[in-house]
XYZ file of C-alpha atoms in Angstrom:
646
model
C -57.074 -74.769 208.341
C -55.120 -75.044 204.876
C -51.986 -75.786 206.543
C -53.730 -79.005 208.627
C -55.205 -79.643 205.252
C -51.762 -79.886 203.267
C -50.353 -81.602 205.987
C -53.222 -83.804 205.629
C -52.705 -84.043 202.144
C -49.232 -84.571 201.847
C -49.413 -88.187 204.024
C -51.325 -89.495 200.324
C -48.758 -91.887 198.776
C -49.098 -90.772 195.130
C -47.433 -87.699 194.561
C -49.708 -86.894 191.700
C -52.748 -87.426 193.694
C -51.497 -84.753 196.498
C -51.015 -82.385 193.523
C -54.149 -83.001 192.153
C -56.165 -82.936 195.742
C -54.451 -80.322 197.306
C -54.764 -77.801 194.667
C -58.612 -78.345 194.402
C -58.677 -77.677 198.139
C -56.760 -74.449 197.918
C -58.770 -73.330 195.235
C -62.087 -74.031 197.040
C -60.400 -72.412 200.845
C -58.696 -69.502 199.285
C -61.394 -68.018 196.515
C -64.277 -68.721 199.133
C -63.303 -66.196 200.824
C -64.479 -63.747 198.060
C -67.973 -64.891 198.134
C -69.597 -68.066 198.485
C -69.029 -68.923 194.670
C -66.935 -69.066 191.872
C -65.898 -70.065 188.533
C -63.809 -73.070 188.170
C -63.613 -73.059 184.107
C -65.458 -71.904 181.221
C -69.507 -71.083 182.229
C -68.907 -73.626 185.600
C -70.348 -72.274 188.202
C -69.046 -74.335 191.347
C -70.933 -74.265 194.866
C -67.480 -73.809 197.465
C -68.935 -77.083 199.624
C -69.053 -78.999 196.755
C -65.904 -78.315 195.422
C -64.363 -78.835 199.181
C -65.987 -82.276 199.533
C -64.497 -83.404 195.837
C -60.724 -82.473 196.311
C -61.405 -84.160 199.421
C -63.044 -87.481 197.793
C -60.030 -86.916 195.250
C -57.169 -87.298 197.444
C -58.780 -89.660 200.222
C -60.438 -92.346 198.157
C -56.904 -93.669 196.088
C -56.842 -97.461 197.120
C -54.039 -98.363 199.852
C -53.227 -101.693 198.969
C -51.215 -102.105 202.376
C -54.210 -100.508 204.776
C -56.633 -102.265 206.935
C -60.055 -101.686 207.090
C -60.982 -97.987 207.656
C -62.930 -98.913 210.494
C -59.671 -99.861 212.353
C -57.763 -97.055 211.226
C -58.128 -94.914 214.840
C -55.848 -97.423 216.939
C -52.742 -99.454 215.031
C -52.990 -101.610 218.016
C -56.006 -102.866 217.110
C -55.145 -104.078 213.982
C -56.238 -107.402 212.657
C -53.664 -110.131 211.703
C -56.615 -112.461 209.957
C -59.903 -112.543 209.665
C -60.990 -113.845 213.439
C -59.451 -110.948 214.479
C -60.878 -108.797 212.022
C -64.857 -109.617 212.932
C -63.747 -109.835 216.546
C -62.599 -106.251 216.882
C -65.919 -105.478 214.633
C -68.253 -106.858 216.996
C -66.108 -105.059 219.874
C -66.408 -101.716 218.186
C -70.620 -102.270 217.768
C -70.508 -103.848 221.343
C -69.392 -100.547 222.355
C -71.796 -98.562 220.633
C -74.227 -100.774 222.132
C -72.848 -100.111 225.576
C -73.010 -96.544 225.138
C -76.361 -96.411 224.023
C -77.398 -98.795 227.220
C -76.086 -96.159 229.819
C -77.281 -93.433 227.632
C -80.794 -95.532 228.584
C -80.323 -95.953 232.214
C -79.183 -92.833 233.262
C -80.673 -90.402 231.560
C -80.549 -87.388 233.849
C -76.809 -86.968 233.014
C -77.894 -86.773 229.479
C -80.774 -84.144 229.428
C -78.442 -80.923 228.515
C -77.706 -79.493 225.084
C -74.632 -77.719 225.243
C -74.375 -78.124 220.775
C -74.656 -74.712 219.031
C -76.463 -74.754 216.659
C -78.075 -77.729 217.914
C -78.602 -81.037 215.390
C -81.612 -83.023 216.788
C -80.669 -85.641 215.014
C -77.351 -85.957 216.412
C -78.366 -86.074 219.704
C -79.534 -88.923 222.006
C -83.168 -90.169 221.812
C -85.210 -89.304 224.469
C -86.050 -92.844 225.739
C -87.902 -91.908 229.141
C -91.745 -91.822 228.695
C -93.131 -88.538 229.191
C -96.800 -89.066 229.741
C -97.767 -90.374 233.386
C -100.894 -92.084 234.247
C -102.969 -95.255 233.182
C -104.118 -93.995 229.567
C -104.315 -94.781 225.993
C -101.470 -92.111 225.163
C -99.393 -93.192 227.589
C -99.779 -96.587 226.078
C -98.891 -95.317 222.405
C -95.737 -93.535 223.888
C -94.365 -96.730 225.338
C -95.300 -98.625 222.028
C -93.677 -95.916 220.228
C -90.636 -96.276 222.535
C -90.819 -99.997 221.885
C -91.175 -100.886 225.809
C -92.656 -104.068 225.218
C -93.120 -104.998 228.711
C -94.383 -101.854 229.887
C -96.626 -101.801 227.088
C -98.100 -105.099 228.190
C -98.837 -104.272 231.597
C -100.048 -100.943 230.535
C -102.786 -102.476 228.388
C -103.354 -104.945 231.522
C -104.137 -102.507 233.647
C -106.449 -100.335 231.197
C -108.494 -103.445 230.679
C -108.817 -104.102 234.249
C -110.148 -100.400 234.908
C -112.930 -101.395 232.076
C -111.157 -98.663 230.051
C -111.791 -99.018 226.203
C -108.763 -99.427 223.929
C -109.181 -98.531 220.362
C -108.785 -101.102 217.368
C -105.918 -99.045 216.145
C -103.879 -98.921 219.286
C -104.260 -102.622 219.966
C -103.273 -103.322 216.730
C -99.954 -101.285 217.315
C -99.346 -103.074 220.450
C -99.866 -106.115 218.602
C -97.128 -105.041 215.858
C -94.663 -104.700 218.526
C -95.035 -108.161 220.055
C -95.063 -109.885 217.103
C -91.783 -108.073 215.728
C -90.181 -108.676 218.853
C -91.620 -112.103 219.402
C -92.897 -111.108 222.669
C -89.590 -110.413 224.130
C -88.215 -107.002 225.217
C -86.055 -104.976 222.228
C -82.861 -105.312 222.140
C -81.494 -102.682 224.330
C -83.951 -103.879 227.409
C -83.087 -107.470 227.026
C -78.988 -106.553 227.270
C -79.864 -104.623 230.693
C -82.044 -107.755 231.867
C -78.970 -110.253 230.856
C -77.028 -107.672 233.122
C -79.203 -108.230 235.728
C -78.544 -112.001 235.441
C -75.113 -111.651 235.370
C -74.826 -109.664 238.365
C -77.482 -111.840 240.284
C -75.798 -112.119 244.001
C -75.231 -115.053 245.537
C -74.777 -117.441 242.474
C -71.463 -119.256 242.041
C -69.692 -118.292 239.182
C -68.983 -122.027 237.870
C -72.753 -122.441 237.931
C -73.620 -119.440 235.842
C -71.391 -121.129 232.585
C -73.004 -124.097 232.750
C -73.879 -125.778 229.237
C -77.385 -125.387 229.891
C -77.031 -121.004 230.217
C -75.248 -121.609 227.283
C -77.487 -123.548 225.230
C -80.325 -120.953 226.412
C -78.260 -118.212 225.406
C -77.096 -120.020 222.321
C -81.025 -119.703 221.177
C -81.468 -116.693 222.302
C -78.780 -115.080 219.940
C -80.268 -117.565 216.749
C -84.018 -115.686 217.347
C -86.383 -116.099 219.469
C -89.298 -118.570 219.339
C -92.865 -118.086 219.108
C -93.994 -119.405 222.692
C -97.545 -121.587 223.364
C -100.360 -118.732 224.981
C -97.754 -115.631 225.007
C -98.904 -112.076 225.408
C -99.787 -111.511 221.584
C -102.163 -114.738 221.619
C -103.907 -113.975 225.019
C -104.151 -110.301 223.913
C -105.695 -110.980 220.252
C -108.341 -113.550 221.792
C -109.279 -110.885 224.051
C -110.447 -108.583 221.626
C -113.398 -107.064 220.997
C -113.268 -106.495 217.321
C -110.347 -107.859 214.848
C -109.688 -106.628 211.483
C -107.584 -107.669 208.880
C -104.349 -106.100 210.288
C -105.043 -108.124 213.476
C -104.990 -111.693 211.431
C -102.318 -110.373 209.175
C -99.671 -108.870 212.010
C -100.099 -112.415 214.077
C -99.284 -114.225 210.621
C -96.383 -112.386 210.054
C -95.369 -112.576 213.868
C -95.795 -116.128 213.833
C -93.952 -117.015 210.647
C -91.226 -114.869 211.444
C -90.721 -116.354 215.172
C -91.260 -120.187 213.619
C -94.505 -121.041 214.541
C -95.077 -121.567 210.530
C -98.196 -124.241 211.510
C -99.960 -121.927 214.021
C -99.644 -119.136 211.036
C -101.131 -121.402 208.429
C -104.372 -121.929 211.009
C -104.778 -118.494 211.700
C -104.431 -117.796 207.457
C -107.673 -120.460 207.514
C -109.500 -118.330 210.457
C -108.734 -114.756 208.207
C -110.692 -115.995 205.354
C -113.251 -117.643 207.436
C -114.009 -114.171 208.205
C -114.003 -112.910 205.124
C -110.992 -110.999 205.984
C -108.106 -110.319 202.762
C -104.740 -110.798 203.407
C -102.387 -108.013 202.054
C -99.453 -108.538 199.975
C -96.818 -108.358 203.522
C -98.691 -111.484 204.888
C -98.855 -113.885 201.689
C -94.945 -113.339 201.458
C -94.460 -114.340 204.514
C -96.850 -117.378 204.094
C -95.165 -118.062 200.698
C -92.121 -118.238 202.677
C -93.364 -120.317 205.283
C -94.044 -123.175 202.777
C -91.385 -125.297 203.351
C -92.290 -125.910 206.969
C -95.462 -127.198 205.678
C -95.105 -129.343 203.158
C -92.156 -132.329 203.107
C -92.550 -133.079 199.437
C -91.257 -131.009 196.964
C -94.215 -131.195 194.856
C -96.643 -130.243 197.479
C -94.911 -127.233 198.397
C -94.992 -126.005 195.106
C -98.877 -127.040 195.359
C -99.382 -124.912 198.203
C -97.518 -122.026 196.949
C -99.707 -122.096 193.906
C -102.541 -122.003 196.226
C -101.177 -118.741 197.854
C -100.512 -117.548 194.269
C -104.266 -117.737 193.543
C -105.605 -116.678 196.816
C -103.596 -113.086 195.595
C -105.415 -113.172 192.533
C -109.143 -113.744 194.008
C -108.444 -111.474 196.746
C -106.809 -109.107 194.010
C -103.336 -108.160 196.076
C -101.026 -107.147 193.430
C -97.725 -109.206 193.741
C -94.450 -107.418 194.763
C -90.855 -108.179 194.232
C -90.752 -109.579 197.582
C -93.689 -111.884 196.374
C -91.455 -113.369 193.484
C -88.280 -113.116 196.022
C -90.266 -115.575 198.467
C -91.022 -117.746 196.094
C -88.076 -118.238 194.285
C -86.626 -118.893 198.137
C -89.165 -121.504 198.694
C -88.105 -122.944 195.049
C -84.621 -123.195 196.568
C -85.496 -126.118 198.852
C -88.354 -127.948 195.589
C -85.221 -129.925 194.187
C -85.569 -130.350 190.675
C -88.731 -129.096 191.055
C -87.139 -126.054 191.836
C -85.047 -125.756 188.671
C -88.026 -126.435 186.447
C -90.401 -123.077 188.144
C -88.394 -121.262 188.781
C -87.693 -119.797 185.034
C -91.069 -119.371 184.680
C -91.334 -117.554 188.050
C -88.686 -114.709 186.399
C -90.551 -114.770 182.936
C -93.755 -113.787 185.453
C -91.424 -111.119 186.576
C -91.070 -109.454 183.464
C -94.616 -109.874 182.391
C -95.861 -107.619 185.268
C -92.588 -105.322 184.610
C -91.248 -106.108 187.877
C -87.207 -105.213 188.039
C -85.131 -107.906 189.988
C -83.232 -107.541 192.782
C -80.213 -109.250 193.450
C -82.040 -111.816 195.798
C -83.966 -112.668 192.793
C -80.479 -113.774 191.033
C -79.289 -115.341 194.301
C -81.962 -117.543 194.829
C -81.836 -118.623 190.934
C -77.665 -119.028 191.130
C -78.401 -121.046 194.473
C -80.935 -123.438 192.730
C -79.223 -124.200 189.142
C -75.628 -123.926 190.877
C -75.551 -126.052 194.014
C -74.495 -129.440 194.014
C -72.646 -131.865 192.282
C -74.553 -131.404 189.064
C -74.230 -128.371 188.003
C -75.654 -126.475 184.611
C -73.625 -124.423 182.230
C -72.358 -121.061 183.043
C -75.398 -119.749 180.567
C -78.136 -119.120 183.443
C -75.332 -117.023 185.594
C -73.994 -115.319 182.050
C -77.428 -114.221 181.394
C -77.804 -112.571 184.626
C -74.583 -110.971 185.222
C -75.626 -109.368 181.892
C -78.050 -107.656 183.662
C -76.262 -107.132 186.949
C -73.225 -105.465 184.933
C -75.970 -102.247 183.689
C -77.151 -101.560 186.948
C -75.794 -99.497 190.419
C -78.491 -101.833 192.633
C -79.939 -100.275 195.856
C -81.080 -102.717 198.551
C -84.271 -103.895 198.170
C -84.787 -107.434 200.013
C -82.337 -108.819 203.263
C -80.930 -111.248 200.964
C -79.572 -108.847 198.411
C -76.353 -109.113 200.404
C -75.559 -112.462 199.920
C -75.706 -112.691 195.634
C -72.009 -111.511 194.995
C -71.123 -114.465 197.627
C -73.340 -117.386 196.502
C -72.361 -115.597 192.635
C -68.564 -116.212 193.343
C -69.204 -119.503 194.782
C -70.710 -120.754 191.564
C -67.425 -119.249 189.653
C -65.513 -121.459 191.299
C -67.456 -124.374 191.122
C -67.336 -123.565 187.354
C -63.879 -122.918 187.416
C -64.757 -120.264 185.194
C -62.229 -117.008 185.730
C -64.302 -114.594 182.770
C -66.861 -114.986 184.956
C -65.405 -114.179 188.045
C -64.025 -110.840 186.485
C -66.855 -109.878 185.324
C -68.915 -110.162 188.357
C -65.945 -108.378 190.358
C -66.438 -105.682 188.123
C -69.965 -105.719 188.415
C -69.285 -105.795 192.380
C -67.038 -102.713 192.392
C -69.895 -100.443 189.622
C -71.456 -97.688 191.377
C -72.693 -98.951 195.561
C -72.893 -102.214 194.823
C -69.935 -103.305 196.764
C -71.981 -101.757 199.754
C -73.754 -105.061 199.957
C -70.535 -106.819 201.452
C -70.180 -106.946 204.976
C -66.821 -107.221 206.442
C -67.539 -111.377 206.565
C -69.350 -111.910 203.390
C -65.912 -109.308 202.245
C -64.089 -111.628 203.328
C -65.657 -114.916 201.984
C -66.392 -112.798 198.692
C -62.636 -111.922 197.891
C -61.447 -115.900 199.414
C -63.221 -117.395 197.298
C -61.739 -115.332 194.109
C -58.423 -115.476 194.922
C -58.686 -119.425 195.369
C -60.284 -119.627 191.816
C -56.954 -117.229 190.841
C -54.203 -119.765 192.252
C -56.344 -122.534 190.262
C -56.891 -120.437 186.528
C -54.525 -117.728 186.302
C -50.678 -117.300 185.299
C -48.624 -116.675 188.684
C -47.916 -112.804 187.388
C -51.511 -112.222 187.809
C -51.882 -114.174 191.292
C -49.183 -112.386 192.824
C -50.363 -109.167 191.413
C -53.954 -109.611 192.914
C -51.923 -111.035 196.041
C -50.296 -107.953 196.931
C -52.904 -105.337 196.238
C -55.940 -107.879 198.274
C -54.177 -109.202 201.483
C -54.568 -107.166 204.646
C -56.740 -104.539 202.397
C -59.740 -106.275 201.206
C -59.477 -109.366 202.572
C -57.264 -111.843 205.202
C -56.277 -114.874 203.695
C -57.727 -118.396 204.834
C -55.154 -121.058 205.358
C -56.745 -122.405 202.482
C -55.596 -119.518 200.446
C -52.394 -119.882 201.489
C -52.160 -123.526 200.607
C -53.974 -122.656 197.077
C -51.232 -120.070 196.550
C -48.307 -122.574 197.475
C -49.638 -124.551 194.844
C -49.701 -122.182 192.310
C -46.030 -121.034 193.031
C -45.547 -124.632 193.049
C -47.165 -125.200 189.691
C -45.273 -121.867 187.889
C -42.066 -122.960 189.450
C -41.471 -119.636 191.624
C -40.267 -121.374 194.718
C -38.208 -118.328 195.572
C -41.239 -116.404 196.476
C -42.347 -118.774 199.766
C -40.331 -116.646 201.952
C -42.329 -113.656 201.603
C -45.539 -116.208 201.580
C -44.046 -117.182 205.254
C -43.670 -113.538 206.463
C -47.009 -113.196 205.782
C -48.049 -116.449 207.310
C -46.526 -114.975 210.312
C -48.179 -112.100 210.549
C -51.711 -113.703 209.901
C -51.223 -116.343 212.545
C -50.972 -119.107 210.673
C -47.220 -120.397 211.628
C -48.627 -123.210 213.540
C -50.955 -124.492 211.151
C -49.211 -128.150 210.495
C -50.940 -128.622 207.004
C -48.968 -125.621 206.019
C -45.683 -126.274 207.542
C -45.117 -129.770 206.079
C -46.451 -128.103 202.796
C -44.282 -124.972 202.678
C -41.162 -127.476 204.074
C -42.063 -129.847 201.321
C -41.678 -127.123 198.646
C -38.562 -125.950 199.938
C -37.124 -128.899 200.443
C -37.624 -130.613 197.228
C -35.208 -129.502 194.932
C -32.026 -127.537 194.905
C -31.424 -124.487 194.581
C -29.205 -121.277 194.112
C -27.245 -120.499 197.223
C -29.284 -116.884 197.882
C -32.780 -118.871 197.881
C -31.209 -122.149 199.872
C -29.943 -119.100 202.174
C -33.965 -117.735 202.424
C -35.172 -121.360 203.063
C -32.835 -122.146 205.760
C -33.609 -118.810 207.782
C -37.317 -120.165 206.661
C -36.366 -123.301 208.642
C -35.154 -121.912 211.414
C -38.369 -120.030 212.328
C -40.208 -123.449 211.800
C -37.864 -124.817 214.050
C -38.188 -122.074 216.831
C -42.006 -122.266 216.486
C -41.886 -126.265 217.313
C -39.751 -125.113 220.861
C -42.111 -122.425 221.489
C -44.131 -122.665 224.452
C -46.200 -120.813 225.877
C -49.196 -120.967 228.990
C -51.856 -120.801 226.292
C -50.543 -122.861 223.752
C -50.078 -126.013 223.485
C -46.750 -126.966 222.111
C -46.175 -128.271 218.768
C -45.422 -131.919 217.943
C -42.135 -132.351 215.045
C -43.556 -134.498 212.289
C -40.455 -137.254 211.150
C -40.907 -135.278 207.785
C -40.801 -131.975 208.809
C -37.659 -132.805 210.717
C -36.428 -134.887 207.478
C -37.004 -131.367 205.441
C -35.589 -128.698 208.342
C -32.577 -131.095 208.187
C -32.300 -130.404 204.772
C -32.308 -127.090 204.077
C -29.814 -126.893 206.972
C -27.595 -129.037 205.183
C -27.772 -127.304 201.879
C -26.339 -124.319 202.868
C -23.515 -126.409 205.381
C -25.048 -125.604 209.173
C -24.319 -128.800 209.949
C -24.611 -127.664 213.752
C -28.075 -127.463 212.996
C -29.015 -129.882 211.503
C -27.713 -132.042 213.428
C -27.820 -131.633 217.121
C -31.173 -129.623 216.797
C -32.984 -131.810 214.609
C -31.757 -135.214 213.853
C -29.883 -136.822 216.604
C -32.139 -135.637 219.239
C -35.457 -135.643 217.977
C -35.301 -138.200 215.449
C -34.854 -140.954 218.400
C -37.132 -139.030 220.582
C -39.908 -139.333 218.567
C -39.215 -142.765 217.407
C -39.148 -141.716 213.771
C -36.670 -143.250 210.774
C -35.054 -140.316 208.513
C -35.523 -141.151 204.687
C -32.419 -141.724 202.456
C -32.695 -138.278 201.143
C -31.753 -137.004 204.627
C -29.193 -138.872 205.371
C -27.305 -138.614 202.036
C -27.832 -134.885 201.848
C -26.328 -134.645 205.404
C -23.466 -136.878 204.438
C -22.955 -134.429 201.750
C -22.402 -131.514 204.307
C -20.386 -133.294 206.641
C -17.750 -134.033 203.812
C -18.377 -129.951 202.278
C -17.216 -128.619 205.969
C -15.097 -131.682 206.676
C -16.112 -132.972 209.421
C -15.942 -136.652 209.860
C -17.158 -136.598 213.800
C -20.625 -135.783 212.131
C -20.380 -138.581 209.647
C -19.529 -140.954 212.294
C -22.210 -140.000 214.181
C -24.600 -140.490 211.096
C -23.429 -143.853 210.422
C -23.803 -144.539 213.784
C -27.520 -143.448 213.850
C -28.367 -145.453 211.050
C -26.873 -148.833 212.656
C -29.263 -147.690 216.022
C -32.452 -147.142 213.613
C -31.496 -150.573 211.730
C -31.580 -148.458 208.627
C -31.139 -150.779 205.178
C -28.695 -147.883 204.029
C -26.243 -147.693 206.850
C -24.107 -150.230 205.169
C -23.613 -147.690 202.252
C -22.971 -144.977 204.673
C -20.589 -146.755 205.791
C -18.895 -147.179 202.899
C -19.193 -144.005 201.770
C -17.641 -142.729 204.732
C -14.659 -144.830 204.525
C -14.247 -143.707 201.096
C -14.854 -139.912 200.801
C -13.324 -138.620 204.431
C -9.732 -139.510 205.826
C -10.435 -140.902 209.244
C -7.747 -141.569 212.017
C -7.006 -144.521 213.530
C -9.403 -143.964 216.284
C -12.081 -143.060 214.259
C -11.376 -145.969 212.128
């Protein structure tokens, strides 16, 4: 086991770090195996698991600037180039996982043995088959508790048929479930019934991608919708006896599922029967506000009115309370901007902490939009967010380091940036990034980079972030080019094309004619001219790629003017002119500029080759160029031409 272990080891790219790591290991393999202790230092006593899991932490956690992902570490194959390819091998991996789980559903008999020793129940597959036969109230709970929403329904059906009593608490469960699920199965039943449709015989496969399966599916995958009479409605009038959870699960249902109106009504019907609302129900309500009202004023009216219904009916607010309503403040406009400091002073009054959807939803309303305020608000509350290791809380806690970064850049503020990236990377708090909002997160800082920083630091942050904690946009790219452009390190776009290369992006005509441009400009030393023309020449054998799934790529008249040019420069005169300008020039009807034609000119006479300069001059007469009088002349003057080339 050591020797994996050192082999293990020894892969780390820091040869400190495998000291460091390896010899904690050792330590904690070899003296474990006089006891299941010992002393590591002066009075220290160390547990031999604990010291195991550290050297391992030690050695396995130094940042890789050149790896991908660690959930794509298990196959180099499936590496992503850029970030499409990053989320789509993501949602492959958790399609799989789904996949798994849905014939772990269906065939269950292949499942049933335990051949683990000593075996982990929680590592093993949930039992998913209902156990309890038979019309009866426990075999109803079982399927609730299984979340067989269908099953469920007929279940109940056929109890109330037989004139067999169901219990307030079990209809009430029943109720949770189809009002969680919006009345639709979970989400492992409804990928076996969209099996079933996809296997249905006899249906043309043209007809089965038609716009309208797609639209269907299309709102399917955005939630489902709260439908007119479904089983929760027909199963709540039925009732006997409701209580308050009854009004207050069909509230939540209906606000989550978008039936905000219907919710509202049956709010009205819960106090008309002296019923109280818990706290649960006047979030979601609060929520639901902006459905409601149109004017900005009136749905801070009616959230007021929610606020005081809490206070009658005495339901202490929660964070969640103040979270909903600063989200409801984030579609008031300015009335927004004026509540919603008082709505965080109310906060701190009751000695309620906030999460980082309370600091979202305040960035989002004094940040977005042309007019924005001062970087105090967002100051002030990364001077909170920098104390504190946050722990999720709310659903929207993921998206403040996002909407946070976003308001950086708007403010074109870089202190601020760094400071909330080290806020991001304290304690778990960069937990909260998903691989997209990852992505979008580190974009977004790297663009504000290129705009504020010195071209040291860019390129620094450059090579330690791409590939490793984020793919670059094409925007990125461009924003970079810019900044090279800007600190005058041309000589670095040939590594910025390698890398445009490998993300995908050497198609993308915006940055072609920009990376061309930049190359093209000026001269320079012969090494970097040398770069730019092999540069060129991949340009150039991207344009006369084709392929059955691409479409092929159109030469712009500057492009060709630039490839031309940094052929010339370094005297393939070849190149640059049977490739690029004699044959494509007249093919796509396009007039080279001066610049061009000089600059070839200039090659022509460096190899000496007057065929080339004849053929130039030529051109120029065909195009009815203003200039090809002063090729002309400059022709006569600069090469010695025979009498038949006179």
């Amino acid at each position: 086991v050591l020797q994996t272990l050192a082999s293990t080891v020894n892969r780390v790219s820091s040869s400190v770090d495998r000291g460091n790591g390896l010899n904690c290991l050792t330590h904690a393999l070899t003296l474990h195996a006089g006891g299941s202790y010992f002393y590591f230092g002066v009075n220290e006593r160390w547990d031999f698991y604990n010291c195991f899991l550290q050297g391992f932490h030690f050695w396995s956690t130094r940042f890789d600037p050149t790896a991908a992902h660690y959930m794509f570490q298990d196959d180099p194959f499936l590496m992503p180039r850029n970030a499409a390819n990053s989320r789509l091998f993501a949602l492959s991996k958790e399609s799989g996982r789904n996949a798994a789980k849905y014939i772990i559903k269906q065939f269950p008999q292949y499942f049933d043995k335990t051949f683990a020793e000593p075996n982990v129940p929680c590592l093993m597959p949930e039992t998913l088959t209902p156990q309890v036969e038979g019309v009866s109230e426990e075999a109803l709970k079982e399927r609730i508790h299984l979340r067989r929403v269908k099953d469920s329904v007929d279940l109940f059906d056929q109890l109330i048929q037989a004139g067999t009593p169901v219990s307030l608490e079990t209809t009430n469960s029943l109720l949770d479930l189809l009002c969680f699920y919006g009345d639709e199965e979970s989400t492992t039943e409804k990928a076996g019934e969209e099996k079933e449709d996809l296997e249905e015989p006899g249906v043309n496969a043209s007809e089965k991608a038609t716009p309208k399966r797609q639209l269907e599916r299309g709102s399917q995958s955005s939630g489902s919708r709260w439908r007119e009479n479904n089983n929760a409605e027909r199963i709540f009038k039925i009732m006997p006896e409701r209580n308050a959870h009854s009004y207050c699960t069909m509230i939540r249902g209906m606000v989550k599922h978008g039936a905000s109106a219907k919710a509202y009504d049956m709010y009205i019907d819960l106090l008309n029967e002296r019923h109280k609302a818990d706290v649960h129900t006047f979030n979601a309500l609060i929520t639901a506000v902006p459905s409601l009202k149109d004017r900005f004023l009136e749905r801070w009216e009616l959230a007021k009115v929610f606020l005081n219904h809490m206070a009658q009916q005495e339901v202490q607010p929660n964070l969640l309370t103040f979270n909903a309503l600063l989200k409801t403040l984030r579609r008031c406009g300015g009335v927004g901007r004026s509540m919603s400091l008082l709505v965080i002073k109310e906060m701190e009054a009751l000695d309620i902490e906030p999460s980082l959807a309370t600091y979202d939803h305040l960035i989002f309303i004094f940040y977005r939009g042309v007019d924005l305020c001062s970087s105090g608000i967002i100051s002030e509350v990364l001077d909170d967010v920098e104390k504190r290791s946050f722990t999720p809380q709310d659903p929207d806690d993921a998206n403040f380091f996002a909407t946070a970064m976003q308001a950086c850049c708007d403010l074109k503020d870089i202190k601020l940036a760094y400071r909330l990236n080290k806020a991001m990377e304290k304690g778990d708090n960069w937990k909260f990034l998903d691989m997209d909002r990852l992505n979008a997160y580190w974009s977004k800082f790297f663009s504000l980079l290129c705009m504020m920083e010195q071209i040291d630091v860019v390129l620094k942050w450059y090579k330690e972030m791409s590939s490793s904690l984020f793919y670059p946009t094409p925007k990125n790219i461009l924003d970079l080019l810019q900044a090279l452009d800007a600190a005058n390190h041309l000589e670095v776009i040939p590594s910025v094309w390698e890398d445009m290369k490998q993300l995908g992006f050497n198609r993308r005509q915006e940055l072609l004619e920009e990376i061309l441009s930049l190359m093209s400009r000026e001269q320079h030393p012969e090494e970097i001219q040398l770069a730019f023309a092999k540069c060129a020449e991949d340009i150039k054998a991207v344009h006369e790629q084709t392929g059955r799934e691409q479409a092929p790529l159109e030469w712009t008249g500057s492009a060709l003017g630039h490839v031309a040019l940094l052929f010339s420069r370094v005297g393939r005169t070849q190149d640059a002119w049977y490739v690029n300008m004699m044959e494509q020039f007249q093919q796509i009807n396009r007039i080279p500029t001066d610049q061009v034609m000089d600059e070839f000119l200039n090659c022509a006479k460096q190899t000496n080759c007057p065929d080339e300069a004849i053929k130039l001059v030529k051109l120029a007469a065909s195009l009815g160029l203003p200039s090809s009088q002063r090729l002309k002349s400059r022709m006569e003057k600069e090469f010695e031409l025979s009498e038949k080339q006179k």
